[in-house]
Short mmCIF file of C-alpha atoms in Angstrom, two decimals:
data_model
loop_
_atom_site.label_atom_id
_atom_site.label_comp_id
_atom_site.label_asym_id
_atom_site.label_seq_id
_atom_site.Cartn_x
_atom_site.Cartn_y
_atom_site.Cartn_z
CA MET A 1 -0.53 -14.61 -23.75
CA MET A 2 -0.53 -18.28 -22.79
CA GLN A 3 -2.11 -20.94 -24.93
CA ASP A 4 -5.79 -21.37 -24.02
CA THR A 5 -5.21 -25.05 -23.25
CA ARG A 6 -3.20 -23.96 -20.20
CA ALA A 7 -5.80 -21.42 -19.07
CA LEU A 8 -7.52 -21.96 -15.72
CA GLN A 9 -10.85 -20.83 -14.38
CA VAL A 10 -10.18 -18.35 -11.54
CA ALA A 11 -12.42 -16.67 -8.98
CA VAL A 12 -11.16 -13.68 -6.99
CA VAL A 13 -13.19 -12.82 -3.87
CA GLY A 14 -12.75 -9.16 -2.96
CA THR A 15 -12.12 -6.22 -5.29
CA GLY A 16 -9.95 -3.97 -3.18
CA TYR A 17 -6.39 -3.02 -4.13
CA VAL A 18 -5.15 -6.64 -3.91
CA GLY A 19 -8.16 -8.32 -5.43
CA LEU A 20 -8.45 -5.97 -8.40
CA GLY A 21 -4.79 -6.24 -9.23
CA THR A 22 -4.84 -10.02 -8.92
CA ALA A 23 -7.95 -10.49 -11.05
CA ILE A 24 -6.86 -8.14 -13.83
CA MET A 25 -3.30 -9.45 -13.96
CA LEU A 26 -4.39 -13.10 -14.16
CA ALA A 27 -6.91 -12.28 -16.90
CA TYR A 28 -4.23 -10.42 -18.84
CA LEU A 29 -2.03 -13.53 -18.60
CA GLY A 30 -4.75 -15.55 -20.32
CA HIS A 31 -6.80 -17.11 -17.53
CA HIS A 32 -10.58 -16.77 -17.33
CA VAL A 33 -11.33 -14.72 -14.24
CA VAL A 34 -14.47 -13.82 -12.28
CA GLY A 35 -14.05 -11.02 -9.77
CA LEU A 36 -16.56 -11.21 -6.91
CA ASP A 37 -17.59 -8.57 -4.42
CA VAL A 38 -20.67 -8.22 -2.19
CA ASP A 39 -20.70 -4.43 -2.86
CA GLU A 40 -23.20 -4.06 -5.70
CA ASN A 41 -22.17 -0.50 -6.49
CA LYS A 42 -18.54 -1.50 -6.88
CA VAL A 43 -19.41 -4.41 -9.16
CA ALA A 44 -21.68 -2.13 -11.23
CA MET A 45 -18.76 0.28 -11.68
CA LEU A 46 -16.43 -2.53 -12.81
CA ARG A 47 -19.01 -3.81 -15.27
CA ARG A 48 -19.04 -0.34 -16.81
CA GLY A 49 -15.28 -0.48 -17.14
CA GLN A 50 -14.66 1.95 -14.28
CA LEU A 51 -12.20 1.31 -11.42
CA PRO A 52 -13.12 2.14 -7.82
CA ILE A 53 -9.46 2.89 -7.02
CA TYR A 54 -6.57 4.76 -8.70
CA GLU A 55 -3.58 2.68 -9.71
CA PRO A 56 -1.40 3.65 -12.72
CA HIS A 57 -2.07 1.47 -15.81
CA LEU A 58 -4.58 -0.79 -14.07
CA ASP A 59 -7.36 0.52 -16.31
CA GLN A 60 -5.28 -0.17 -19.44
CA LEU A 61 -4.47 -3.70 -18.30
CA MET A 62 -8.16 -4.32 -17.56
CA LEU A 63 -9.09 -3.15 -21.06
CA ASP A 64 -6.47 -5.45 -22.58
CA SER A 65 -7.85 -8.41 -20.61
CA GLY A 66 -10.96 -8.33 -22.79
CA ASP A 67 -13.72 -10.86 -22.27
CA ARG A 68 -11.54 -13.09 -20.11
CA LEU A 69 -12.55 -10.90 -17.15
CA ARG A 70 -16.04 -10.44 -15.69
CA TRP A 71 -17.55 -9.28 -12.38
CA THR A 72 -20.32 -10.59 -10.14
CA THR A 73 -21.87 -10.40 -6.67
CA SER A 74 -22.86 -14.09 -6.77
CA TYR A 75 -20.83 -16.88 -5.18
CA ALA A 76 -23.04 -19.33 -7.08
CA GLU A 77 -21.85 -17.79 -10.33
CA ALA A 78 -18.13 -17.51 -9.47
CA ILE A 79 -17.17 -20.54 -7.36
CA PRO A 80 -18.45 -23.88 -8.79
CA ASP A 81 -16.50 -23.77 -12.05
CA ALA A 82 -13.32 -22.24 -10.58
CA ASP A 83 -10.09 -24.23 -10.50
CA VAL A 84 -8.42 -21.62 -8.24
CA ILE A 85 -10.24 -19.34 -5.79
CA PHE A 86 -8.45 -16.35 -4.27
CA ILE A 87 -9.53 -14.78 -0.97
CA CYS A 88 -8.54 -11.10 -1.21
CA VAL A 89 -10.78 -9.51 1.43
CA GLY A 90 -9.72 -6.94 4.01
CA THR A 91 -8.22 -7.77 7.40
CA PRO A 92 -8.38 -4.40 9.23
CA PRO A 93 -6.85 -4.17 12.71
CA LEU A 94 -8.94 -4.53 15.82
CA PRO A 95 -8.29 -2.26 18.85
CA SER A 96 -6.10 -5.05 20.25
CA GLY A 97 -3.83 -4.94 17.21
CA GLN A 98 -5.05 -8.33 16.01
CA PRO A 99 -6.43 -8.45 12.47
CA ASN A 100 -10.17 -8.70 12.03
CA LEU A 101 -10.77 -12.03 10.28
CA SER A 102 -14.54 -11.77 10.02
CA TYR A 103 -14.38 -10.97 6.28
CA VAL A 104 -12.08 -13.97 5.70
CA ALA A 105 -14.50 -16.19 7.65
CA ASP A 106 -17.49 -14.95 5.64
CA ALA A 107 -15.66 -15.50 2.38
CA ALA A 108 -14.40 -18.98 3.33
CA GLN A 109 -17.85 -20.15 4.43
CA SER A 110 -19.50 -18.75 1.30
CA ILE A 111 -16.89 -20.40 -0.90
CA ALA A 112 -17.32 -23.73 0.92
CA GLY A 113 -21.05 -23.72 0.27
CA HIS A 114 -20.48 -23.60 -3.51
CA LEU A 115 -17.57 -26.01 -4.03
CA ASN A 116 -18.52 -28.69 -6.55
CA GLY A 117 -16.43 -31.77 -5.76
CA LYS A 118 -13.68 -31.37 -8.36
CA LEU A 119 -10.11 -30.40 -7.48
CA GLN A 120 -10.33 -26.79 -6.30
CA VAL A 121 -7.56 -24.74 -4.68
CA VAL A 122 -8.49 -21.95 -2.23
CA VAL A 123 -5.71 -19.36 -1.95
CA ASN A 124 -5.24 -17.00 0.96
CA LYS A 125 -4.00 -13.79 -0.67
CA SER A 126 -5.12 -11.58 2.21
CA THR A 127 -2.55 -10.88 4.89
CA VAL A 128 -3.58 -13.21 7.68
CA PRO A 129 -2.14 -14.43 10.99
CA ILE A 130 -0.05 -17.55 11.13
CA GLY A 131 -2.37 -20.54 11.30
CA THR A 132 -5.16 -19.00 9.24
CA GLY A 133 -4.57 -21.44 6.39
CA ASP A 134 -5.37 -24.37 8.66
CA TRP A 135 -8.40 -22.49 9.98
CA VAL A 136 -9.73 -21.91 6.46
CA ALA A 137 -9.17 -25.58 5.67
CA ARG A 138 -11.30 -26.56 8.65
CA MET A 139 -14.07 -24.16 7.52
CA LEU A 140 -14.10 -25.74 4.08
CA GLU A 141 -14.37 -29.17 5.71
CA GLU A 142 -17.22 -28.05 7.99
CA HIS A 143 -19.27 -26.03 5.50
CA ALA A 144 -18.81 -27.78 2.12
CA PRO A 145 -22.03 -29.72 1.50
CA ASP A 146 -20.21 -32.67 -0.08
CA TYR A 147 -16.71 -32.51 1.38
CA HIS A 148 -14.04 -34.50 -0.45
CA GLU A 149 -10.74 -35.00 1.38
CA GLY A 150 -7.85 -34.10 -0.90
CA ARG A 151 -10.10 -32.21 -3.36
CA TYR A 152 -10.31 -28.83 -1.60
CA LEU A 153 -6.79 -27.60 -0.98
CA VAL A 154 -5.56 -24.46 0.75
CA VAL A 155 -2.47 -22.52 -0.38
CA SER A 156 -0.96 -19.36 1.09
CA ASN A 157 0.22 -16.95 -1.63
CA PRO A 158 1.02 -13.61 0.00
CA GLU A 159 1.21 -10.48 -2.16
CA PHE A 160 4.12 -8.06 -2.11
CA LEU A 161 2.74 -5.26 -4.28
CA ARG A 162 3.53 -1.60 -3.74
CA GLU A 163 0.61 0.71 -4.38
CA GLY A 164 1.54 3.10 -7.15
CA THR A 165 3.69 0.47 -8.89
CA ALA A 166 1.38 -2.51 -8.45
CA MET A 167 1.23 -3.43 -12.15
CA HIS A 168 5.02 -3.49 -12.42
CA ASP A 169 5.28 -5.55 -9.23
CA SER A 170 2.59 -7.98 -10.44
CA LEU A 171 4.11 -8.67 -13.84
CA TYR A 172 7.79 -8.61 -12.79
CA PRO A 173 7.89 -9.78 -9.16
CA ASP A 174 11.02 -10.46 -7.11
CA ARG A 175 9.56 -13.76 -5.93
CA ILE A 176 6.39 -15.80 -5.84
CA VAL A 177 5.75 -17.46 -2.47
CA LEU A 178 3.55 -20.56 -2.30
CA GLY A 179 2.87 -22.27 1.01
CA SER A 180 0.93 -25.50 1.40
CA ASP A 181 1.07 -28.96 2.90
CA SER A 182 -0.23 -30.30 -0.42
CA PRO A 183 2.13 -30.82 -3.39
CA VAL A 184 -0.94 -30.93 -5.63
CA GLY A 185 -2.02 -27.49 -4.46
CA ILE A 186 1.47 -26.11 -5.08
CA ALA A 187 1.54 -27.66 -8.56
CA GLN A 188 -1.79 -26.04 -9.48
CA LEU A 189 -0.50 -22.60 -8.45
CA VAL A 190 2.74 -23.18 -10.37
CA ARG A 191 0.59 -23.87 -13.42
CA LEU A 192 -1.42 -20.71 -12.76
CA TYR A 193 1.75 -18.59 -12.53
CA GLU A 194 3.59 -20.29 -15.38
CA PRO A 195 3.49 -17.17 -17.64
CA LEU A 196 5.07 -15.15 -14.82
CA LEU A 197 7.62 -17.76 -13.86
CA ASP A 198 8.72 -18.19 -17.47
CA GLN A 199 8.07 -14.53 -18.43
CA SER A 200 6.43 -15.95 -21.56
CA PHE A 201 3.69 -13.30 -21.81
CA GLU A 202 3.84 -10.28 -24.09
CA ALA A 203 4.88 -7.35 -21.92
CA PRO A 204 2.49 -4.38 -22.29
CA GLY A 205 4.10 -1.24 -23.69
CA TYR A 206 2.83 0.88 -20.81
CA VAL A 207 4.44 -1.47 -18.21
CA PRO A 208 7.56 -2.66 -20.08
CA ARG A 209 9.71 -5.53 -18.87
CA PRO A 210 12.73 -4.06 -17.02
CA ALA A 211 16.11 -4.33 -18.71
CA GLY A 212 18.00 -7.31 -17.34
CA TYR A 213 14.95 -8.87 -15.69
CA THR A 214 14.81 -12.63 -16.22
CA ARG A 215 12.35 -14.41 -13.97
CA PRO A 216 11.13 -14.37 -10.37
CA GLU A 217 12.26 -16.74 -7.66
CA LEU A 218 9.76 -19.45 -6.77
CA VAL A 219 9.64 -20.03 -3.00
CA THR A 220 7.68 -23.09 -1.93
CA THR A 221 7.19 -23.75 1.76
CA SER A 222 4.67 -24.70 4.41
CA LEU A 223 1.43 -22.82 5.06
CA SER A 224 2.65 -21.25 8.30
CA SER A 225 6.04 -20.25 6.88
CA ALA A 226 4.39 -18.51 3.90
CA GLU A 227 2.12 -16.61 6.27
CA MET A 228 5.12 -15.59 8.38
CA ILE A 229 7.09 -14.51 5.30
CA LYS A 230 4.48 -11.84 4.50
CA TYR A 231 4.49 -10.43 8.04
CA ALA A 232 8.28 -10.59 8.40
CA ALA A 233 8.85 -8.83 5.06
CA ASN A 234 6.57 -5.90 5.90
CA ALA A 235 7.92 -5.66 9.46
CA PHE A 236 11.51 -5.49 8.21
CA LEU A 237 10.66 -2.75 5.73
CA ALA A 238 8.93 -0.80 8.49
CA LEU A 239 12.04 -1.27 10.63
CA LYS A 240 14.26 0.17 7.86
CA ILE A 241 12.12 3.28 7.59
CA SER A 242 11.97 3.78 11.36
CA PHE A 243 15.71 3.24 11.60
CA ALA A 244 16.32 5.93 8.99
CA ASN A 245 14.02 8.28 10.91
CA GLU A 246 15.80 7.60 14.18
CA ILE A 247 19.20 8.33 12.59
CA ALA A 248 17.70 11.43 10.97
CA GLY A 249 16.90 12.88 14.39
CA LEU A 250 20.51 12.52 15.48
CA CYS A 251 21.72 13.96 12.17
CA GLU A 252 19.93 17.21 12.96
CA TRP A 253 21.85 17.52 16.24
CA VAL A 254 25.31 16.79 14.82
CA ASP A 255 24.90 18.74 11.53
CA ALA A 256 24.83 15.68 9.29
CA ASP A 257 22.47 15.17 6.35
CA ILE A 258 20.39 11.98 6.50
CA ALA A 259 20.13 11.85 2.69
CA GLU A 260 23.91 11.69 2.43
CA VAL A 261 24.12 9.17 5.28
CA THR A 262 21.55 6.79 3.77
CA ARG A 263 23.18 7.14 0.34
CA GLY A 264 26.47 6.11 1.91
CA ILE A 265 25.16 3.11 3.81
CA GLY A 266 22.78 2.08 1.02
CA HIS A 267 25.69 1.22 -1.27
CA ASP A 268 26.53 -1.56 1.20
CA GLN A 269 24.97 -4.61 -0.44
CA ARG A 270 24.12 -6.00 2.96
CA ILE A 271 21.87 -2.99 3.56
CA GLY A 272 20.66 -1.68 0.21
CA PRO A 273 19.24 1.77 -0.59
CA ARG A 274 15.51 1.06 -0.60
CA PHE A 275 13.20 2.00 2.28
CA LEU A 276 15.79 4.22 3.95
CA GLU A 277 13.95 7.48 3.22
CA ALA A 278 13.52 9.59 6.34
CA GLY A 279 10.34 11.62 6.56
CA ALA A 280 6.94 11.77 8.20
CA GLY A 281 6.84 8.02 8.76
CA TRP A 282 5.21 5.09 7.05
CA GLY A 283 1.51 4.72 6.43
CA GLY A 284 -0.83 2.70 4.23
CA SER A 285 -2.73 -0.48 4.89
CA CYS A 286 0.15 -2.83 5.56
CA PHE A 287 3.03 -1.68 7.77
CA GLY A 288 1.08 -0.48 10.78
CA LYS A 289 -1.39 -3.35 10.65
CA ASP A 290 1.24 -6.04 10.12
CA THR A 291 3.69 -4.83 12.77
CA SER A 292 0.83 -4.60 15.28
CA ALA A 293 -0.31 -8.09 14.30
CA LEU A 294 3.14 -9.58 14.85
CA ILE A 295 3.44 -7.90 18.25
CA SER A 296 -0.02 -9.20 19.14
CA ILE A 297 0.84 -12.73 17.99
CA GLY A 298 3.99 -12.63 20.11
CA ARG A 299 1.95 -11.48 23.11
CA GLU A 300 -0.29 -14.54 22.74
CA TYR A 301 2.78 -16.71 23.37
CA GLY A 302 4.30 -14.51 26.04
CA TYR A 303 6.99 -13.41 23.60
CA ASP A 304 7.98 -9.74 23.59
CA MET A 305 9.09 -8.07 20.35
CA PRO A 306 10.81 -4.86 21.53
CA ILE A 307 12.42 -4.02 18.19
CA LEU A 308 9.05 -3.94 16.41
CA ALA A 309 7.48 -2.03 19.27
CA ALA A 310 10.25 0.58 18.98
CA ALA A 311 9.66 0.88 15.23
CA VAL A 312 5.98 1.61 15.86
CA GLU A 313 6.85 4.22 18.53
CA ILE A 314 9.37 5.96 16.26
CA ASN A 315 6.77 6.13 13.50
CA ARG A 316 4.28 7.71 15.89
CA ARG A 317 6.95 10.23 16.97
CA GLN A 318 7.68 11.26 13.39
CA ARG A 319 4.11 12.39 12.88
CA GLN A 320 4.30 14.69 15.89
CA LEU A 321 7.74 15.90 14.77
CA VAL A 322 6.14 17.61 11.78
CA ILE A 323 3.96 19.69 14.09
CA THR A 324 6.89 20.40 16.43
CA LYS A 325 8.97 21.80 13.58
CA LEU A 326 6.09 24.04 12.59
CA GLN A 327 5.74 25.32 16.16
CA GLN A 328 9.45 26.03 16.38
CA HIS A 329 9.12 28.47 13.49
CA LEU A 330 5.65 29.97 14.00
CA HIS A 331 5.47 29.59 17.81
CA ARG A 332 1.72 30.21 18.03
CA LEU A 333 -0.33 28.25 15.51
CA LYS A 334 -3.86 29.31 16.44
CA GLY A 335 -5.37 31.34 13.64
CA LYS A 336 -2.58 30.59 11.19
CA ARG A 337 -3.22 29.31 7.65
CA VAL A 338 -1.21 26.19 6.75
CA ALA A 339 -1.13 24.45 3.40
CA VAL A 340 -0.84 20.66 3.47
CA LEU A 341 0.36 19.27 0.16
CA GLY A 342 -0.33 15.57 -0.30
CA MET A 343 -3.07 13.51 1.38
CA ALA A 344 -2.51 9.97 0.07
CA PHE A 345 0.01 7.98 2.10
CA LYS A 346 2.31 7.77 -0.93
CA PRO A 347 2.30 9.10 -4.52
CA ASN A 348 0.54 7.45 -7.46
CA THR A 349 -2.34 6.16 -5.35
CA ASP A 350 -5.51 7.56 -3.82
CA ASP A 351 -5.17 5.29 -0.74
CA LEU A 352 -5.70 7.30 2.46
CA ARG A 353 -5.40 4.46 4.96
CA ASP A 354 -3.16 5.40 7.89
CA SER A 355 -1.85 8.36 5.92
CA PRO A 356 0.52 10.60 7.89
CA ALA A 357 -1.30 13.57 6.36
CA HIS A 358 -4.47 12.53 8.20
CA ASP A 359 -2.82 12.84 11.61
CA CYS A 360 -1.16 16.10 10.56
CA ILE A 361 -4.44 17.71 9.50
CA ALA A 362 -6.24 16.40 12.56
CA ARG A 363 -3.62 17.81 14.96
CA LEU A 364 -3.49 21.15 13.17
CA GLY A 365 -7.27 21.40 13.50
CA GLU A 366 -7.00 20.75 17.25
CA LEU A 367 -4.48 23.61 17.50
CA GLY A 368 -6.81 26.07 15.81
CA VAL A 369 -5.09 26.15 12.42
CA GLN A 370 -6.96 26.86 9.21
CA VAL A 371 -5.81 23.99 6.95
CA VAL A 372 -5.90 24.21 3.16
CA ALA A 373 -5.14 20.80 1.62
CA HIS A 374 -4.33 19.60 -1.87
CA ASP A 375 -3.64 16.26 -3.52
CA PRO A 376 -3.56 15.57 -7.29
CA ILE A 377 -5.57 12.34 -6.99
CA ALA A 378 -6.88 11.61 -3.49
CA MET A 379 -9.14 14.62 -2.77
CA PRO A 380 -12.36 12.97 -4.04
CA ARG A 381 -11.79 9.93 -1.84
CA ALA A 382 -10.90 12.18 1.11
CA ARG A 383 -14.30 13.94 0.78
CA GLU A 384 -15.85 10.61 1.69
CA GLU A 385 -13.35 9.13 4.11
CA TRP A 386 -12.15 12.27 5.93
CA ARG A 387 -15.43 13.96 6.64
CA HIS A 388 -14.51 14.10 10.31
CA LEU A 389 -11.55 16.43 9.58
CA ARG A 390 -11.71 20.20 9.23
CA TYR A 391 -9.89 21.52 6.16
CA HIS A 392 -10.53 23.40 2.93
CA GLU A 393 -9.72 21.93 -0.47
CA ALA A 394 -7.47 23.81 -2.86
CA ALA A 395 -7.83 23.39 -6.62
CA SER A 396 -4.06 23.39 -7.07
CA ALA A 397 -0.85 23.44 -5.06
CA GLU A 398 -0.35 27.09 -6.00
CA ALA A 399 -3.82 27.96 -4.67
CA ALA A 400 -3.09 26.15 -1.41
CA LEU A 401 0.16 28.06 -0.92
CA HIS A 402 -1.25 31.52 -1.73
CA GLY A 403 -1.40 33.58 1.46
CA ALA A 404 -0.34 30.66 3.68
CA ASP A 405 1.71 31.18 6.84
CA ALA A 406 3.45 27.86 6.24
CA ALA A 407 3.30 24.76 4.07
CA ILE A 408 3.86 21.10 4.88
CA ILE A 409 4.72 18.65 2.08
CA MET A 410 3.39 15.26 3.13
CA THR A 411 3.45 13.28 -0.14
CA GLU A 412 6.17 13.34 -2.79
CA TRP A 413 4.01 13.82 -5.88
CA ASN A 414 5.95 14.75 -9.05
CA GLU A 415 3.59 17.70 -9.39
CA TYR A 416 5.15 19.18 -6.25
CA ARG A 417 8.69 18.46 -7.41
CA GLN A 418 8.01 20.39 -10.63
CA LEU A 419 6.37 23.37 -8.91
CA ASP A 420 7.88 26.84 -9.29
CA TRP A 421 8.76 27.03 -5.61
CA ALA A 422 10.55 30.36 -5.81
CA GLY A 423 7.41 31.96 -7.24
CA ALA A 424 5.09 30.11 -4.88
CA LEU A 425 7.03 31.14 -1.78
CA ARG A 426 6.76 34.81 -2.76
CA ARG A 427 2.95 34.47 -2.76
CA MET A 428 2.87 33.06 0.76
CA ARG A 429 2.27 35.31 3.75
CA ASN A 430 5.27 33.67 5.39
CA PRO A 431 7.58 31.63 3.12
CA LEU A 432 8.14 28.60 5.36
CA VAL A 433 7.99 25.00 4.06
CA ILE A 434 8.32 21.87 6.20
CA ASP A 435 9.36 19.43 3.47
CA THR A 436 8.99 15.95 4.94
CA ARG A 437 9.70 14.16 1.65
CA ARG A 438 12.77 15.93 0.17
CA VAL A 439 10.68 17.33 -2.68
CA ILE A 440 12.59 20.62 -2.86
CA THR A 441 16.14 19.92 -3.98
CA ALA A 442 17.35 23.29 -5.31
CA ALA A 443 18.40 26.29 -3.20
CA LEU A 444 15.70 28.97 -3.23
CA PRO A 445 16.25 32.76 -3.20
CA VAL A 446 13.56 33.36 -0.61
CA GLY A 447 12.07 31.68 2.44
CA THR A 448 12.95 28.80 4.70
CA VAL A 449 12.76 25.14 3.76
CA GLU A 450 13.21 22.67 6.59
CA GLN A 451 13.65 18.96 5.93
CA ILE A 452 13.75 15.86 8.11
CA GLY A 453 17.27 14.79 9.06
CA LYS A 454 19.00 18.00 8.06
CA ARG A 455 19.88 20.93 10.30
CA ALA A 456 17.37 23.71 9.84
CA PRO A 457 18.75 26.57 7.76
CA GLY A 458 18.67 30.15 8.91
CA VAL A 459 15.79 32.25 7.66
CA LEU A 460 16.63 33.73 4.30
CA VAL A 461 15.43 36.98 2.74
CA HIS A 462 11.77 37.56 3.61
CA GLU A 463 10.23 38.84 0.41
CA ALA A 464 6.76 37.33 0.52
CA SER A 465 3.71 39.31 -0.42
CA ALA A 466 0.25 38.75 1.02
#
């Protein structure tokens, strides 16, 4: 922990995935943090020590933050004493593809009304369009009751966390990006992140410091460049995934294996191995929203972005490809029972936003399929957020597979990797698995396992029992 003389008073507005991780991490580092949300039920949960989301080790880090962390619904309680104020509210996409900034506007205006005249830095942590930092600065100027020029500073500090490994990414980041036109604002954020920049904090045993890790890069730049860095990073990662999926389609025609191809090109240091996994396409709250936002921003200036548009189209095609593969094997889907394993958009999270499994279940329902779904973590959240879909829950992966005409693996949970697949396939009515995430790695004595980017094998011995 840092010495208390270096501790800052911090307010974090918004307790979603980004806000919770930011608040808990900063409190663990020794700062005094107030997390603020207008949702009274969510704040009540947090005050009881309960998290409204699932993220590995986040609950442990919150417990270790002790009394340096508290929660409120009151701007009057959180803002006046804060040295640094983070805006971590949602920016969901509008039908046009542009992000909805109404939550950012509400937060900025509410913050402005409670600033107290001392030096206070307002940090845009939410993913926002280029120019939003200037827009927030104008709102502070217009709505602060006693505006002081040079006292209320705006800094862009985009987050680069991966859900499922957010605590590791928070404590041991690749880089910290700070964008502002104010050197004073940058200096205050450097002070805030000093324990991370120096790696002077005691690493928790449940999220150990990686071997060979030294310190993150500090990138200081302008407001607009920092905002563009966030969009460009996510867009490039989405491009890598869509590229791998496009090559995977050709691999199936020429009898190549996409896993071997990406392993071969990934050793090229100019390319790297990460985000080259072919499958059912990307999902989550970032890639789709951010690529659409960049395309929309370009459209405002009459600037086409055909590469990004192609990445979005390939991702849409991958979701239909899963259904096409199923139809190629079963031909008629109406009345069939299909197990869908995995509902969250990736493992180690319960986040269902833009999950490929959602589109898969929805399309299967339209085709008259009886869907039985399972996820180790995300089923309780799906009961609330996927009420519009028709499916039955299974208590386990084995229960979902029993008597099924086919199975689709949509999320690469370790639970599915460790499953006795040979035994499970024998209990299916028809032992067919569309494995979109390369979960099954060993040859099986029964059934057919088809994977993305690999020529479909011939049907093996059919020994399934009803």
